[in-house]
Short mmCIF file of C-alpha atoms in Angstrom, two decimals:
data_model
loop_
_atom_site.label_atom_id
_atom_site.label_comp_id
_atom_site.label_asym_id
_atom_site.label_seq_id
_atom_site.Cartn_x
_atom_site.Cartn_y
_atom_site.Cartn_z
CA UNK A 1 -77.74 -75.09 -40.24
CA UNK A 2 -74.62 -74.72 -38.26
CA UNK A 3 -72.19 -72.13 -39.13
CA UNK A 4 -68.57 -73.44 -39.92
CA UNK A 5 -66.90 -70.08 -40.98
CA UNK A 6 -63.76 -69.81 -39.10
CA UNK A 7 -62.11 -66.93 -37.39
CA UNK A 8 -59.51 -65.07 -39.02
CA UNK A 9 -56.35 -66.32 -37.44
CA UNK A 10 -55.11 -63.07 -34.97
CA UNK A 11 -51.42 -63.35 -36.13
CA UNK A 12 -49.56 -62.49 -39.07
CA UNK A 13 -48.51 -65.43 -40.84
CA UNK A 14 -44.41 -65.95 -40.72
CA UNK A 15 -43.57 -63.92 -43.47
CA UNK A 16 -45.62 -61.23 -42.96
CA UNK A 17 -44.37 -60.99 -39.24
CA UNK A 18 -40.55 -61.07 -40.62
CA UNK A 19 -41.55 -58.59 -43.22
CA UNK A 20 -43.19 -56.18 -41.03
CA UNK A 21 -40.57 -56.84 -38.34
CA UNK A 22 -37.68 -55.69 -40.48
CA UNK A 23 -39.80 -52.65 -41.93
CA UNK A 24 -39.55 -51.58 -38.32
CA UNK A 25 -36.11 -51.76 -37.26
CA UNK A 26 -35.74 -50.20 -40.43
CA UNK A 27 -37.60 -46.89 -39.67
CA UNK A 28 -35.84 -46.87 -36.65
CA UNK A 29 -32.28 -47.03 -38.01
CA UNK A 30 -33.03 -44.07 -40.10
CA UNK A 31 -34.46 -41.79 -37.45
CA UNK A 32 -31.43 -42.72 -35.21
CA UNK A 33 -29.52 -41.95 -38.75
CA UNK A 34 -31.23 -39.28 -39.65
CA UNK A 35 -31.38 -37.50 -36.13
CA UNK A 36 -27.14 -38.57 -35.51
CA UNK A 37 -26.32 -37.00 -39.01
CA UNK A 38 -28.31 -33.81 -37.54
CA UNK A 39 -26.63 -33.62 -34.76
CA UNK A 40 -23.60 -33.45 -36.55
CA UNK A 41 -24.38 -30.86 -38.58
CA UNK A 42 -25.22 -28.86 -35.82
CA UNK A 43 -22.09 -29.69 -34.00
CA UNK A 44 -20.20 -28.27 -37.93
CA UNK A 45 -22.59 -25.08 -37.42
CA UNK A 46 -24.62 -26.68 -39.91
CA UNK A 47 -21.96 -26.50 -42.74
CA UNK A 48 -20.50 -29.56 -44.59
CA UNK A 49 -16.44 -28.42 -44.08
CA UNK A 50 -13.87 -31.22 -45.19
CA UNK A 51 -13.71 -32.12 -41.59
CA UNK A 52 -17.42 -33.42 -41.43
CA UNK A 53 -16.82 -36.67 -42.91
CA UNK A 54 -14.63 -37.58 -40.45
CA UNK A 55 -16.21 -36.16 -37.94
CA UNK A 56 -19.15 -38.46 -38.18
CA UNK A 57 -17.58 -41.73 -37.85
CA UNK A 58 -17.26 -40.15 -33.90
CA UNK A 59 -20.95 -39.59 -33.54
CA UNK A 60 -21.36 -43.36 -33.21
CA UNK A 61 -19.16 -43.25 -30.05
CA UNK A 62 -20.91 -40.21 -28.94
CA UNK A 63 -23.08 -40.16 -26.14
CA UNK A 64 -24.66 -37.45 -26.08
CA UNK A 65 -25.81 -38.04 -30.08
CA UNK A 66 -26.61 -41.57 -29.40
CA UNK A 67 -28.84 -40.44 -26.57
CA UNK A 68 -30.91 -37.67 -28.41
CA UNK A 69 -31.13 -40.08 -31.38
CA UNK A 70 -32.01 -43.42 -29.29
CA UNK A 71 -35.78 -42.12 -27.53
CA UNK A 72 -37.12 -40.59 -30.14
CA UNK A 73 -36.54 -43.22 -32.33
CA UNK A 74 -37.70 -46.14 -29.99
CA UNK A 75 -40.36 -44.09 -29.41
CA UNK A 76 -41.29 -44.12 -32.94
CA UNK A 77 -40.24 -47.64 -33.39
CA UNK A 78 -42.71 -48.65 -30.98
CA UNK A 79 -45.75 -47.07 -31.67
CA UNK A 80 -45.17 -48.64 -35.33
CA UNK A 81 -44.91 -52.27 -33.24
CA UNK A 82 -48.69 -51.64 -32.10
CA UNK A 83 -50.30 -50.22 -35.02
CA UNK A 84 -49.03 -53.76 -37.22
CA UNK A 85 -50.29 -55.84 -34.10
CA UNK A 86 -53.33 -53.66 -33.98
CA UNK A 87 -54.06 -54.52 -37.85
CA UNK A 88 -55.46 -57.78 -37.41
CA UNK A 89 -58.00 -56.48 -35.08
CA UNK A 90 -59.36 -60.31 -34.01
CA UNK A 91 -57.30 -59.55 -30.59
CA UNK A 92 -56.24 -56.69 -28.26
CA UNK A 93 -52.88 -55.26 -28.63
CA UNK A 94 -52.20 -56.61 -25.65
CA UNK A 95 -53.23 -59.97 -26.69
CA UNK A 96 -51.33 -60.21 -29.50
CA UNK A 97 -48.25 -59.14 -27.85
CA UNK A 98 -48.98 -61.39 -24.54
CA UNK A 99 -48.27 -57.88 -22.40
CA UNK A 100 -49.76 -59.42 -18.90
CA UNK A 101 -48.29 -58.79 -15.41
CA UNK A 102 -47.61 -61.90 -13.61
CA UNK A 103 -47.72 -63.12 -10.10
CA UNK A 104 -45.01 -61.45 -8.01
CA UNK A 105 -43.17 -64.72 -7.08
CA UNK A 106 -43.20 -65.22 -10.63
CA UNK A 107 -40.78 -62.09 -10.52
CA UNK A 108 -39.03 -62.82 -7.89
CA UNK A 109 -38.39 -66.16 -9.29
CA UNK A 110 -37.35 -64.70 -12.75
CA UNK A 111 -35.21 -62.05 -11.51
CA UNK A 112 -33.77 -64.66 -9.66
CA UNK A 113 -32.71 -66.74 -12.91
CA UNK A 114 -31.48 -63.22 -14.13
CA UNK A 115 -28.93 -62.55 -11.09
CA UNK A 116 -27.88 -65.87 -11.71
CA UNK A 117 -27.25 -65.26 -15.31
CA UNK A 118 -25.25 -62.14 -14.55
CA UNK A 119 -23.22 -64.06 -12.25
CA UNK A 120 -22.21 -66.23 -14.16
CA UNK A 121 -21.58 -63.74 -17.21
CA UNK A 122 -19.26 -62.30 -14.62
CA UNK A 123 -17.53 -65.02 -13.40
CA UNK A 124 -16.58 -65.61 -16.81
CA UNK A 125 -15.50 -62.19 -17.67
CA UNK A 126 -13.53 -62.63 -14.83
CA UNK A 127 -12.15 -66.03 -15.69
CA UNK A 128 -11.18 -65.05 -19.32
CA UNK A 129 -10.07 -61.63 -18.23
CA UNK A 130 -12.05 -59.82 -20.72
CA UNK A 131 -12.62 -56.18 -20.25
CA UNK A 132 -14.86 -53.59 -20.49
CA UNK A 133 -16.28 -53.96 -24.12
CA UNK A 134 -14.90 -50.56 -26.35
CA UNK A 135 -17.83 -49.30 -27.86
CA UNK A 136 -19.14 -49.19 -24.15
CA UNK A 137 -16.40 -47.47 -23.08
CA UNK A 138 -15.84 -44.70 -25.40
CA UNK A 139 -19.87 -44.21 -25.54
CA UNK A 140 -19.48 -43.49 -21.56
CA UNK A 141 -16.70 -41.51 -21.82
CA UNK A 142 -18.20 -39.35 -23.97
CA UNK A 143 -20.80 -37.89 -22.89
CA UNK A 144 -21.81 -34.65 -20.63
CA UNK A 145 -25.73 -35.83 -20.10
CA UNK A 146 -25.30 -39.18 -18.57
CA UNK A 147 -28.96 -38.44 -17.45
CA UNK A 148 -30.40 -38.68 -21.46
CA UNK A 149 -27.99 -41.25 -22.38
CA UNK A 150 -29.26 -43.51 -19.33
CA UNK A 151 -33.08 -42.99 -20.64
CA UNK A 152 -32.08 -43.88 -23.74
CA UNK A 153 -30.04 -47.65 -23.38
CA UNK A 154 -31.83 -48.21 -20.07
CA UNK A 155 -35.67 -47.75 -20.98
CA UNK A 156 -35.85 -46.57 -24.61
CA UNK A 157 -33.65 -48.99 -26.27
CA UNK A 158 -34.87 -52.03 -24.27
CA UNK A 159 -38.49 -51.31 -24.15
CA UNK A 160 -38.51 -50.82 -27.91
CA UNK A 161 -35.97 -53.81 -28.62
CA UNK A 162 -38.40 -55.99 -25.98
CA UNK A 163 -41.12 -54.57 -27.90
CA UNK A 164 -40.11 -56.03 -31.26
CA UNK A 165 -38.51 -58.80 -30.40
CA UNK A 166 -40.12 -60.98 -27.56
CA UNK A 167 -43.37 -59.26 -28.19
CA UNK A 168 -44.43 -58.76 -32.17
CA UNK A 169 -41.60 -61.22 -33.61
CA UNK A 170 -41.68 -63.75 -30.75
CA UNK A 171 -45.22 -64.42 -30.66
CA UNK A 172 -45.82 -64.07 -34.47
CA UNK A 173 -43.42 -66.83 -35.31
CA UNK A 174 -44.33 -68.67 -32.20
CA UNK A 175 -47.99 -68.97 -34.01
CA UNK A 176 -46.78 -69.74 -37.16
CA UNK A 177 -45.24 -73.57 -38.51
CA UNK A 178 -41.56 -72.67 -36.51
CA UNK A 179 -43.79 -72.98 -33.55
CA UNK A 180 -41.97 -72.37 -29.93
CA UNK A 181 -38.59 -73.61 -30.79
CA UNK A 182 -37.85 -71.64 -34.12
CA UNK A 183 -39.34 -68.24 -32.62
CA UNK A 184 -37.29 -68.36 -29.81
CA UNK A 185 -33.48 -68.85 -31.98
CA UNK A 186 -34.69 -66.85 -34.72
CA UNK A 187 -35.37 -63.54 -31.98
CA UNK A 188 -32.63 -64.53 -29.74
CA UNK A 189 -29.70 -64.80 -33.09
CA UNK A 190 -31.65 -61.53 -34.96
CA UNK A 191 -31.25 -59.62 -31.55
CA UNK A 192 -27.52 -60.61 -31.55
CA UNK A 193 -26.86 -59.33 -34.71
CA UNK A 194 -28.11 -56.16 -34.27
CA UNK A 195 -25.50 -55.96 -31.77
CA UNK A 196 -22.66 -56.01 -34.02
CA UNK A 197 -21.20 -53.00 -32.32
CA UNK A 198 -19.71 -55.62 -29.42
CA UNK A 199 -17.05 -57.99 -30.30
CA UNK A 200 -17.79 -61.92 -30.75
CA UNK A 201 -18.14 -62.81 -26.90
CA UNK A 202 -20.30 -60.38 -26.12
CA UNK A 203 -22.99 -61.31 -29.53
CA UNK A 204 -22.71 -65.04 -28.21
CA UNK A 205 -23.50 -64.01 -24.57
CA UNK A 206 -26.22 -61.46 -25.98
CA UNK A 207 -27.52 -64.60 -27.95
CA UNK A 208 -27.95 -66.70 -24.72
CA UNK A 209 -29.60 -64.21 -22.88
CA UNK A 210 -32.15 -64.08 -25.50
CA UNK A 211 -33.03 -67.68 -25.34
CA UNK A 212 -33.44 -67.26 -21.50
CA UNK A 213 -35.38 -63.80 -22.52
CA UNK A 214 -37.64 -66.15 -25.10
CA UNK A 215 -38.52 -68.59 -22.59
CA UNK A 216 -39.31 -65.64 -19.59
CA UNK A 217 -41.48 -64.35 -21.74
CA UNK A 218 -43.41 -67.99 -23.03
CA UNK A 219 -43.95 -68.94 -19.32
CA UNK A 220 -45.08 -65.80 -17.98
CA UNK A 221 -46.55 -64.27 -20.88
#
């Protein structure tokens, strides 16, 4: 007699892959809370004066803070992205997450599209005369460990934001009834909003990169 018993499906389903994608950013904003609130404390000598309220509206331009609170926390952030994509356990991690190397003129081609895309972000910059966004600025200004603070939004905070987004989100959705299409808006507008610190032009440009991001990621795995 043949046996039809199926396979248990190796993604989570769409809700379950939102759910557990939001419990995730979630834990990390509160370590990078958590750990920016500590360092202000420590910055107070660990009192709460009538100054420390106010003082903590600077941490988020802070460089230093943002840096000591951004690795750990991606750090964190991440390991929790391979434990829920290790759950299902009908596929490898890197399965799940489609985490293969590919060709190197499949690189070269890619970073190709990429210095294209910065070109153009830059001739319109340029065009529109837009400066240097604020946040960016005062964070950079800030700071007397550029060398923390450049681990931290160069490696931690995209590895972990990659991670989440074009790995555990992208390919969870991608499986479920919003097929291709509906993955790749749904991670490309979430990952704008999360960058809410950046004015209007910046969350549109952030959205478009995402898209090309989405599509990198579906034809190279």
């Amino acid at each position: 007699m043949q046996n039809t018993q199926e396979m248990p499906h190796p993604y989570w389903g769409f809700w379950a892959t939102i759910g557990f994608g939001v419990l995730i950013f979630i834990t990390f904003s509160l370590i990078q809370s958590v750990i920016l609130i500590g360092y202000g404390v420590y910055l107070q000598d660990w009192t709460l004066n009538s100054d420390f309220a106010s003082s903590l509206n600077t941490l988020v331009f802070n460089g230093d803070a943002i840096g000591i609170a951004e690795i750990p926390s991606a750090l964190i952030g991440t390991a929790l992205i391979l434990v829920f994509a290790s759950i299902p356990k009908v596929i490898s991690i890197k399965d799940y997450l489609k985490i293969y190397f590919p060709p190197f003129l499949t690189i070269i081609k890619w970073l190709g599209v990429m210095v294209l895309l910065i070109l153009i972000m830059e001739g319109s910059n340029i065009l529109l005369e837009r400066e240097v966004p604020d946040f960016m600025s005062k964070v950079y200004g800030n700071t007397d460990n550029f060398i923390i603070l450049w681990i931290a939004v160069i490696i931690g905070a995209p590895i972990f934001e990659e991670f989440l987004f074009r790995g555990f989100i992208f390919e969870g959705l991608k499986q479920s009834a919003v097929g291709l299409v509906g993955a790749t808006l749904i991670t490309a507008s979430s990952w704008a909003i999360i960058h809410l610190q950046y004015g209007w032009y910046e969350i549109i440009t952030i959205f478009l990169i995402g898209i090309v991001f989405a599509i990198a990621k579906h034809k190279t795995q």
